[in-house]
Coordinates of C-alpha atoms and ligand atoms in Angstrom, one line a residue:
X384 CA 0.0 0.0 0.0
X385 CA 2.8 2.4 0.8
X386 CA 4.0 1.8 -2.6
X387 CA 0.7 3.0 -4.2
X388 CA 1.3 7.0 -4.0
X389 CA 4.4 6.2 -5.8
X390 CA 3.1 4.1 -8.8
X391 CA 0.2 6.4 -9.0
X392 CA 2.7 8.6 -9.4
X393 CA 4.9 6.8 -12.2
X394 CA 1.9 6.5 -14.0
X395 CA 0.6 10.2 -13.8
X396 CA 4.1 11.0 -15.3
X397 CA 3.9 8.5 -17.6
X398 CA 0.5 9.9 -18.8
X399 CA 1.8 13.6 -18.4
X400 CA 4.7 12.8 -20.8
X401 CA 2.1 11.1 -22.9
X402 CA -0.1 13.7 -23.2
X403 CA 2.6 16.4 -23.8
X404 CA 3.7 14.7 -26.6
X405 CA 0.4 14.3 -28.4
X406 CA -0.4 17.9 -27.8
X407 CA 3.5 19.0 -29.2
X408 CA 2.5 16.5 -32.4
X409 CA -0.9 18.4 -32.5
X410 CA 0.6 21.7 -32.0
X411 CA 3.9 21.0 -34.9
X412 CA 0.7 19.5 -37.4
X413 CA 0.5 15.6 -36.9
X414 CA 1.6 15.7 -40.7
X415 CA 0.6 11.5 -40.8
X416 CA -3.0 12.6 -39.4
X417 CA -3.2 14.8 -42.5
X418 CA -3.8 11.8 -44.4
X419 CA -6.7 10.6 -43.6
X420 CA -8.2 14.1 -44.4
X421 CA -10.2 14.8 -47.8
X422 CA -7.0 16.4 -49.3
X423 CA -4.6 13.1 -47.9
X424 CA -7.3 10.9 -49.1
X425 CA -7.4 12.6 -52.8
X426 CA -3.9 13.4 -53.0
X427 CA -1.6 11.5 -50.0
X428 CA 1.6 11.9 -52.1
X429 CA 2.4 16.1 -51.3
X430 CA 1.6 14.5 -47.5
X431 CA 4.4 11.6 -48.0
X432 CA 6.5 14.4 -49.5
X433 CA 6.3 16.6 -46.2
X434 CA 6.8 13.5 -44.0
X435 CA 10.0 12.7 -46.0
X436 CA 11.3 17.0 -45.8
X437 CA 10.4 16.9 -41.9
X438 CA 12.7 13.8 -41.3
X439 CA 13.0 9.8 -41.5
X440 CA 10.7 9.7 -38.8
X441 CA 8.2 11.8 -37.9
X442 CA 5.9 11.4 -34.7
X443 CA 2.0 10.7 -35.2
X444 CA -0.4 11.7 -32.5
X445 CA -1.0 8.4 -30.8
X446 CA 2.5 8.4 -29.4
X447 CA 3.6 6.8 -32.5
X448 CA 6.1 7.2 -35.5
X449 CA 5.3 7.3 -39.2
X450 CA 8.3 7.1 -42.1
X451 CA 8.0 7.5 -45.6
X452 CA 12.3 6.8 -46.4
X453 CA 12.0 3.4 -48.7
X454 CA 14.9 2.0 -47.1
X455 CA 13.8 2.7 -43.2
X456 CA 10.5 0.6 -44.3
X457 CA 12.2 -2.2 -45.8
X458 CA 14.4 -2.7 -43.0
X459 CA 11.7 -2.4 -40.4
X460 CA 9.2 -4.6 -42.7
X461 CA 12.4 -7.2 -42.9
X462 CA 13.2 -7.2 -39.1
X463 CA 12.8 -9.5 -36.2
X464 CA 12.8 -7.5 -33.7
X465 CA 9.4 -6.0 -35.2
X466 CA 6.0 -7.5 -35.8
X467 CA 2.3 -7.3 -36.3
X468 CA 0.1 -6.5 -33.0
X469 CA -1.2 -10.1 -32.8
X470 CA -4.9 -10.0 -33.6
X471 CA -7.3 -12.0 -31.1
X472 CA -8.9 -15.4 -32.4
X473 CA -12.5 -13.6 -33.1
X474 CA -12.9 -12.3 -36.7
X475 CA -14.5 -8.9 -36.2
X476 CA -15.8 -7.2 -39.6
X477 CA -16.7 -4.0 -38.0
X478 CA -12.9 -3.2 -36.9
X479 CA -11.8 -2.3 -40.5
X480 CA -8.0 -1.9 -39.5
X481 CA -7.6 -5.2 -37.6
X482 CA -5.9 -7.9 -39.7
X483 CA -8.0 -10.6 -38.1
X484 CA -7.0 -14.1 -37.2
X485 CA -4.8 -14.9 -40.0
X486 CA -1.2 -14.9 -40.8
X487 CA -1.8 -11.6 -41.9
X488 CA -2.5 -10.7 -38.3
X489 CA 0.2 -13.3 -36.8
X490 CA 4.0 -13.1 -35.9
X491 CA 6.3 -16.0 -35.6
X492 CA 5.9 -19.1 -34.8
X493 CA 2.0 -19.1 -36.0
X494 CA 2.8 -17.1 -38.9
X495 CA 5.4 -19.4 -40.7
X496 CA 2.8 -22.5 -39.5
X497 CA -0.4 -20.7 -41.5
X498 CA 1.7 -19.4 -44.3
X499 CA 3.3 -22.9 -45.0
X500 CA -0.2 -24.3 -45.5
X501 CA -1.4 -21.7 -48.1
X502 CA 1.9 -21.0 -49.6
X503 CA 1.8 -24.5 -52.3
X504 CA -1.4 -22.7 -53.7
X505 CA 0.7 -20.0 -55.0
X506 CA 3.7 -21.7 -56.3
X507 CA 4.6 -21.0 -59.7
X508 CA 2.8 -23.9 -61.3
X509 CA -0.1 -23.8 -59.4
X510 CA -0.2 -19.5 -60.4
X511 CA 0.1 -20.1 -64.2
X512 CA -2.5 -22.3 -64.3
X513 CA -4.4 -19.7 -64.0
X514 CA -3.5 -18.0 -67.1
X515 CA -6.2 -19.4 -69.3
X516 CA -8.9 -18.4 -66.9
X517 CA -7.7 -14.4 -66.4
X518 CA -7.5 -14.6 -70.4
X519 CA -10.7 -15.4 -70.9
X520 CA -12.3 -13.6 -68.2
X521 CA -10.8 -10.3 -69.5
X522 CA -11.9 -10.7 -73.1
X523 CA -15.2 -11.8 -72.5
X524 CA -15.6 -8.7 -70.3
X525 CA -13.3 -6.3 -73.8
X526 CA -16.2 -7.8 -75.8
X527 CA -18.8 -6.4 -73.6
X528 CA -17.4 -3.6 -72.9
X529 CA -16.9 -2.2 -76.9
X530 CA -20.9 -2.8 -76.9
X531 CA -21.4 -0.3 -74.6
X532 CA -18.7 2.2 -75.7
X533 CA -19.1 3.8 -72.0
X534 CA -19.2 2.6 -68.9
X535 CA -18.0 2.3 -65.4
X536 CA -14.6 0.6 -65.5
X537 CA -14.9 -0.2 -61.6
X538 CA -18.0 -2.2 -62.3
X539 CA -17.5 -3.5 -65.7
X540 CA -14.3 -4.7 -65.5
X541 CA -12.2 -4.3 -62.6
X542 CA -14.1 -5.9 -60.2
X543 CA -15.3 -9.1 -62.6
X544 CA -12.1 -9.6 -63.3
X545 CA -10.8 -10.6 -59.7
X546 CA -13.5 -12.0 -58.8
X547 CA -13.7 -14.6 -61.4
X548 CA -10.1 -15.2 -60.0
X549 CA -10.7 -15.4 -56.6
X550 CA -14.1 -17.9 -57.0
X551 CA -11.9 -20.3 -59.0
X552 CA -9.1 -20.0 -56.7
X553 CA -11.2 -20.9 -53.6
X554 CA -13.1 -23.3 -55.6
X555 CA -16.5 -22.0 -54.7
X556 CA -19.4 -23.9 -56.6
X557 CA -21.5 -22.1 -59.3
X558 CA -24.8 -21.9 -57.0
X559 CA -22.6 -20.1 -54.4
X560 CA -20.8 -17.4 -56.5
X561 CA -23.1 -15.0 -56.5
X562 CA -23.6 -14.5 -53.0
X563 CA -20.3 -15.3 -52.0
X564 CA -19.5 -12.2 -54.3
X565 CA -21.7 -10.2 -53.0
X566 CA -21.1 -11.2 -48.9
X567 CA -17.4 -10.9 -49.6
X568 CA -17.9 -7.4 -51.4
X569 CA -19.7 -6.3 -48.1
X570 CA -17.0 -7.6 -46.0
X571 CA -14.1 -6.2 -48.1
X572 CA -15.6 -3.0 -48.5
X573 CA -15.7 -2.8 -45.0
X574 CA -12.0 -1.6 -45.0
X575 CA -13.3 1.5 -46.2
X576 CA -14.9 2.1 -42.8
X577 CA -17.7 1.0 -41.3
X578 CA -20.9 3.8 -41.5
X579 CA -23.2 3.5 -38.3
X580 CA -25.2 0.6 -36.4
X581 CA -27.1 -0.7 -39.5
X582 CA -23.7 -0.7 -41.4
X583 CA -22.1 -2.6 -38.5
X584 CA -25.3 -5.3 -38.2
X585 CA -25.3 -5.9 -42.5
X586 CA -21.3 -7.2 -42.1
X587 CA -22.3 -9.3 -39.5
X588 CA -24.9 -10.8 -41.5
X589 CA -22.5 -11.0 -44.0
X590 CA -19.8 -12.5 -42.1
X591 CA -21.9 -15.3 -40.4
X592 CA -23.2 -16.4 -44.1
X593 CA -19.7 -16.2 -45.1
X594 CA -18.8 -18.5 -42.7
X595 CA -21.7 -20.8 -43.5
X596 CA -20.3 -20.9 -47.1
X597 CA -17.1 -21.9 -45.8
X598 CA -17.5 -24.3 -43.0
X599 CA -19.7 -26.3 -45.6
X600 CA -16.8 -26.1 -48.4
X601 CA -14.3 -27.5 -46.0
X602 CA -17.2 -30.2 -45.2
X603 CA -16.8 -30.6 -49.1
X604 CA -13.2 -30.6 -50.0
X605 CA -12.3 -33.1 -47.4
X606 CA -14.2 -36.2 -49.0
X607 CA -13.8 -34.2 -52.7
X608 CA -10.5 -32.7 -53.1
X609 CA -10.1 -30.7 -56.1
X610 CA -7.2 -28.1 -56.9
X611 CA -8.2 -25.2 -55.3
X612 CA -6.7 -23.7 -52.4
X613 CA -9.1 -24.6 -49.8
X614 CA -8.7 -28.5 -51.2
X615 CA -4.4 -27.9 -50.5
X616 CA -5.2 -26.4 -47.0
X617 CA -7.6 -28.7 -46.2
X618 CA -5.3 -31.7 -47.1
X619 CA -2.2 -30.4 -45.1
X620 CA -4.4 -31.1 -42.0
X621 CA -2.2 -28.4 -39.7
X622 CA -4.9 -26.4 -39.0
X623 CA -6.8 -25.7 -36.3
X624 CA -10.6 -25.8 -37.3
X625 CA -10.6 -22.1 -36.0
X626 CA -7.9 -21.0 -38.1
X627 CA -9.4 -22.4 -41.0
X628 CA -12.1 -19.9 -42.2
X629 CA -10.3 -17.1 -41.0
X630 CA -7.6 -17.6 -43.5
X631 CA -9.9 -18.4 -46.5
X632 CA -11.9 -15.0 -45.5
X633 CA -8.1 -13.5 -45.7
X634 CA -7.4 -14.9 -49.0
X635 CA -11.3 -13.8 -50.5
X636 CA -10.7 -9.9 -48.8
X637 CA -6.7 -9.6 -49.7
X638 CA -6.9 -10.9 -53.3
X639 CA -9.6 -9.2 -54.3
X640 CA -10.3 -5.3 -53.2
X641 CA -6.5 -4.9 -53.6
X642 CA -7.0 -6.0 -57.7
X643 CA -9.6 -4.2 -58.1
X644 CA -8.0 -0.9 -57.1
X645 CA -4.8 -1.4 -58.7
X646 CA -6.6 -2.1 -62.1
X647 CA -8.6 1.4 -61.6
X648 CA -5.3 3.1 -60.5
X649 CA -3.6 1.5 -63.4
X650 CA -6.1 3.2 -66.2
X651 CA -5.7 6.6 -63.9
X652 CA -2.3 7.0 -63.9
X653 CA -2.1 6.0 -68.1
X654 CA -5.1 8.9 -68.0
X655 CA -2.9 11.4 -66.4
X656 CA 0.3 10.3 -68.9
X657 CA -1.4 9.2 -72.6
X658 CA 2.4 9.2 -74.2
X659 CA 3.2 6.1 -71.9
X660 CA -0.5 5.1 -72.9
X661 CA 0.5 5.3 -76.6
X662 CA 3.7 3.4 -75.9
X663 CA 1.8 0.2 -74.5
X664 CA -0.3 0.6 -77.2
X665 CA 2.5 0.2 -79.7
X666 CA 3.9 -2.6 -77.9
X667 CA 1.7 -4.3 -75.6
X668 CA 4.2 -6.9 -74.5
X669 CA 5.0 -4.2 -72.5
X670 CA 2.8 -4.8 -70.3
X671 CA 4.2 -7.0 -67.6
X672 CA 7.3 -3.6 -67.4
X673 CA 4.3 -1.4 -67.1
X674 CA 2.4 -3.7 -64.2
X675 CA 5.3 -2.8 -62.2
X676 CA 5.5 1.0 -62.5
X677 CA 2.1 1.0 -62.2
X678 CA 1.8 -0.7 -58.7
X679 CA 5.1 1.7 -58.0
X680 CA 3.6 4.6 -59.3
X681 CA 0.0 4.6 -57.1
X682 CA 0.3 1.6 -54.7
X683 CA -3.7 0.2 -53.8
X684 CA -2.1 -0.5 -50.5
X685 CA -1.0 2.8 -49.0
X686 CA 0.3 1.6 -45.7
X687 CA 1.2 -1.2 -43.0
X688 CA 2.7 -0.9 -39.8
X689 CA 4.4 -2.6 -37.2
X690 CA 5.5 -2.5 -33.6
X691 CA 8.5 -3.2 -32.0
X692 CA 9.2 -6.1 -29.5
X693 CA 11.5 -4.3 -27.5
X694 CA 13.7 -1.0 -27.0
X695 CA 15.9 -0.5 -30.0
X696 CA 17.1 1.8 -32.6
X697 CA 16.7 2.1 -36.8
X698 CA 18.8 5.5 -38.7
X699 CA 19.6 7.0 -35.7
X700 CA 15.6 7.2 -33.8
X701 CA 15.4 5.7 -30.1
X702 CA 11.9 3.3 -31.0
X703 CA 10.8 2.1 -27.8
X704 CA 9.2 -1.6 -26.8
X705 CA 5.8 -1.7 -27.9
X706 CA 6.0 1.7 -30.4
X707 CA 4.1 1.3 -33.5
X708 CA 6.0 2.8 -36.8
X709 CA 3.7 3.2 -40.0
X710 CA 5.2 2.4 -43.5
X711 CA 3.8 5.0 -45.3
X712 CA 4.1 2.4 -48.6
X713 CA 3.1 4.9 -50.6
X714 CA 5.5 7.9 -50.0
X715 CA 8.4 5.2 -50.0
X716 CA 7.7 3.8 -53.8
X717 CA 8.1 7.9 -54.3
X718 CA 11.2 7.9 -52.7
X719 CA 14.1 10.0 -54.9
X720 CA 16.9 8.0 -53.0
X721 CA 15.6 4.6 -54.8
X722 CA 13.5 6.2 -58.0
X723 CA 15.0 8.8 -59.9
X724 CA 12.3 11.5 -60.8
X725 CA 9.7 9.6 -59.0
X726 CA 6.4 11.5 -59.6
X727 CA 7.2 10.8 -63.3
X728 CA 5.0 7.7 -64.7
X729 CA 7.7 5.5 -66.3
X730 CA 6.7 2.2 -68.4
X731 CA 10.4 0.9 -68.5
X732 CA 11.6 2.4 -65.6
X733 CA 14.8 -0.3 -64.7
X734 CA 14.2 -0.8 -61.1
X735 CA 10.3 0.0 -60.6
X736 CA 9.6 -3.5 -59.1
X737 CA 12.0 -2.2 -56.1
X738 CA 8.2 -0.9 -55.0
X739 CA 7.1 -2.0 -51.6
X740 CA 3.4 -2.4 -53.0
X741 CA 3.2 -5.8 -52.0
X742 CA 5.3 -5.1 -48.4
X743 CA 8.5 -7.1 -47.2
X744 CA 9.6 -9.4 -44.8
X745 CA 7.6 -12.2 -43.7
X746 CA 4.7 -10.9 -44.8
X747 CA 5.3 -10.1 -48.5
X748 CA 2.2 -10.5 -50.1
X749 CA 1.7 -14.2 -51.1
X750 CA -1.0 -13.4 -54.0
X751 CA 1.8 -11.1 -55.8
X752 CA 2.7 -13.7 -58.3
X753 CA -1.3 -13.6 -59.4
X754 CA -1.7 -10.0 -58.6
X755 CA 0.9 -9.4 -61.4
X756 CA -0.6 -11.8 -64.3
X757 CA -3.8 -10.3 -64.1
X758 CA -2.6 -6.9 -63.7
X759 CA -0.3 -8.0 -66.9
X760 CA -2.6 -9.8 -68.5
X761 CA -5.4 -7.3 -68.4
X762 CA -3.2 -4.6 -69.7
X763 CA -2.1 -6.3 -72.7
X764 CA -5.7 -7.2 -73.5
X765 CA -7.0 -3.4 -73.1
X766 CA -4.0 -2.2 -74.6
X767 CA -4.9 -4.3 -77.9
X768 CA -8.3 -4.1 -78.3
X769 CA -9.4 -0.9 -76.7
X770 CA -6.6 1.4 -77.5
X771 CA -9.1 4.4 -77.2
X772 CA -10.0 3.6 -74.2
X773 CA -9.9 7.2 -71.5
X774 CA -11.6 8.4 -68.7
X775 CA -14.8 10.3 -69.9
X776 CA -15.9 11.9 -66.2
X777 CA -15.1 12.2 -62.9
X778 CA -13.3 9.2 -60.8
X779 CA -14.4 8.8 -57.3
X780 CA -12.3 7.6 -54.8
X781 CA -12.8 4.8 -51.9
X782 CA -13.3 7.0 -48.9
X783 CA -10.1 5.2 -47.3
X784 CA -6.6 6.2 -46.3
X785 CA -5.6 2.7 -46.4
X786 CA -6.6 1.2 -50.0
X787 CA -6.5 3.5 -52.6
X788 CA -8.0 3.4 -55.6
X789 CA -11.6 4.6 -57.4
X790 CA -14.9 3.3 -57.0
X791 CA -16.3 4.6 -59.8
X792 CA -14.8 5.4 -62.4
X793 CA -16.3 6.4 -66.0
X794 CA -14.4 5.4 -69.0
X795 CA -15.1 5.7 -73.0
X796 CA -13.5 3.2 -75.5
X797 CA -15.2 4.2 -78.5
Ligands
LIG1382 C1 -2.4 -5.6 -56.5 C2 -2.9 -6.5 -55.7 C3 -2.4 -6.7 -54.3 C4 -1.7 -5.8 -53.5 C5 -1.3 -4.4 -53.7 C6 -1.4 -6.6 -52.2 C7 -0.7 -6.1 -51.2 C8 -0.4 -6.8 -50.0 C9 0.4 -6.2 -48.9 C10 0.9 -4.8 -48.8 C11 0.5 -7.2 -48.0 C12 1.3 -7.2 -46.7 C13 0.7 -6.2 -45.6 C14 1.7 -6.1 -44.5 O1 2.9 -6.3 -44.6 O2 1.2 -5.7 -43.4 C15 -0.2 -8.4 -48.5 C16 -0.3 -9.6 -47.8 C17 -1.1 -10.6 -48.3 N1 -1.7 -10.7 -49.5 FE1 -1.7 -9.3 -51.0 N2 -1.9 -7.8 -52.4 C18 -2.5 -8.0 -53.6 C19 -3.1 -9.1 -54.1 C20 -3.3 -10.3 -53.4 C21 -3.9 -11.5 -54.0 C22 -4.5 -11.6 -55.4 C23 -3.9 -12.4 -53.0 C24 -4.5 -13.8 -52.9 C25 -5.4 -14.3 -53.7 C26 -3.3 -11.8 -51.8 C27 -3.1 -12.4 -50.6 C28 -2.3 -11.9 -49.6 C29 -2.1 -12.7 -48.3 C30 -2.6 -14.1 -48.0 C31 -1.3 -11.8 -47.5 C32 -0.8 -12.1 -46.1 C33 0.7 -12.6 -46.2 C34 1.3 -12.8 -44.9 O3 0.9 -12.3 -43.9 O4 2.3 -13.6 -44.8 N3 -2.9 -10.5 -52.1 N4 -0.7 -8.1 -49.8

């Protein structure tokens, strides 16, 4: 008891210093907070620039640190002695920013154990085989769209397109696709933020039927195996029954809002530049050069971040056990020390696939190899047959600091 006054206060100073240092941040601009206002959320890249002027670090106002220097988020990205808050067991749709139960939201040793089970799904084999199917998918949905001669690019074709990728990789049935779609649409667009009570009780709805759709596939894939991921996680029997829907829920919301947005930011940013347009239109076999600058150039992932285990020190900044660092991805594919010019929209640019678009470390995103061939493949199809394709209004964007990309976005081919 006589020790009480004492800690009380410890933790009253604690809380002082604390508080003086959110109200400094507040006071000096909280330059990361700026971000996730309208002009960060049209425009984050003059933000990333300001972060990068002010310093490799610059403090956020939850007692935090943000960085935007390419290097300083690869290294922390690649470390050990940082990680990802580990996320309960309890999916929980209306928390937008929690990773969930998945590897996404694990450290070492759980992370390596889930990522070992997935990671045979993605192999190099197993990615091309895919090729025929994104083909398809993406010309059916050309032929389409050259009947109407103007449409909504965000509906017509870069959402189909992942989605037909995504149902095959999971290996969900015809009678379910439609719902699953549309469940796993509510779910993913929940990233964006959730929007009140009725908002909050629709992605539970959601999730629960989600779940439904799972538990029974699992049910399914155990006595009729076929080769889709959910058949090669279900085989390696590592899993915990728990961990089990959680991960196919990861693989349905981080293969598919993330494609979606990088195929809209893709026909943006050949908008903004039509000589590069003109130069994939010449030579379409560009296209797998261009996927890269293009995921450089305006990243649908705009940041991570990660906390570290204990008291230590990256380019000269004191980080202290349990401090959380964002890596601003964005600002760091911008970053002059690694991209020469970098505001300038490339096609050949030599090292453009030094991006950090798909992160580092142990969690480098394991859907990049199909990320990429649909990104190329869908390119080289629009650059062939709809090489008049440009954006005929105004683009508007996902109301989300986090994923960037449009929702809408109207497009003329004719
Ligand atoms: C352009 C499209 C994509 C982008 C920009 C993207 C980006 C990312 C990023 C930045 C991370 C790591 C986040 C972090 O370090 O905190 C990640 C992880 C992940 N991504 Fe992707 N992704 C894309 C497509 C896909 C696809 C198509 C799939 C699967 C179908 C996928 C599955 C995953 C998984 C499972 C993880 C977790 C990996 C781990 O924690 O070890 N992603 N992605």
């Amino acid at each position: 008891m006589g020790d009480l006054p004492r800690a009380a206060r410890f933790f009253a100073s604690l809380y002082a210093d604390r508080a003086a240092r959110q109200y400094a941040a507040r006071v000096r601009g909280d330059l990361p907070a700026r971000l996730a206002m309208r002009e960060g959320r049209l425009d984050p890249y003059p933000v990333y620039e300001r972060v990068r002027e002010r310093g490799t670090f610059v403090p956020n106002r939850f007692g935090g640190l943000a960085t935007a220097d390419h290097a300083v988020c690869d290294e922390i990205l690649r470390s050990r002695r940082f990680g990802v808050q580990p996320a309960a067991w309890t999916y929980d749709p209306t928390d937008p920013e929690l990773a969930g139960p998945s590897m996404l939201g694990a450290n070492p040793p759980d992370h390596g154990r889930l990522r070992r089970v997935a990671a045979p799904a993605f192999g190099p084999r197993a990615i091309d085989s895919y090729r025929p199917l994104i083909t398809k998918r993406i010309h059916e949905l050309v032929d389409a769209a050259e009947r109407e001669g103007e449409f909504d690019f965000v509906a017509r074709v870069a959402s189909p397109l992942p989605i037909a990728v995504i149902t095959s990789l999971l290996g969900i049935p015809g009678e379910h696709e439609t719902e699953f779609v549309r469940y796993g649409m509510a779910i993913g667009g929940a990233l964006t933020g959730v929007r009140g009570i009725r908002h909050a009780r629709e992605l539970q709805r959601a999730d629960a039927a989600l779940d439904a759709i799972f538990t029974e596939l699992v049910a399914l894939r155990r006595h009729e195996p076929g080769d889709d991921v959910i058949s090669t996680i279900v085989a390696a029997d590592e899993l915990h029954p728990a961990e089990l829907k959680p991960l196919c829920t990861l693989l349905l919301i981080a293969g598919f809002e993330t494609t979606v947005n990088a195929l809209g930011n893709a026909v943006l940013a050949f908008a903004a530049h039509p000589g590069e347009w003109e130069r994939l239109v010449a030579e379409p076999s560009l296209a797998t050069e261009a996927t890269e600058e293009v995921l450089r150039y305006d990243s649908s992932v705009q940041r991570t971040d990660r906390f570290s285990f204990d008291d230590t020190e990256i380019a000269g900044q004191p980080i202290s056990a349990g401090q959380n660092v964002q890596i601003l991805i964005g600002g760091a594919n911008r970053d002059p020390a690694v991209f020469e010019d970098p505001a300038h929209f490339d096609l050949t640019r030599p090292n453009a696939s030094s991006h950090l678009s798909f992160s580092s470390g142990i969690h480098y995103c394991l859907g990049q190899p199909l990320a990429r061939l649909e990104l190329a493949i869908a390119l080289e199809a629009l650059a062939t047959r709809l090489p008049r394709l440009r954006v005929s209004g105004r683009p508007r964007y996902r109301p989300s600091t986090l994923l960037r990309g449009p929702l809408r976005l109207p497009v003329a081919v004719g």
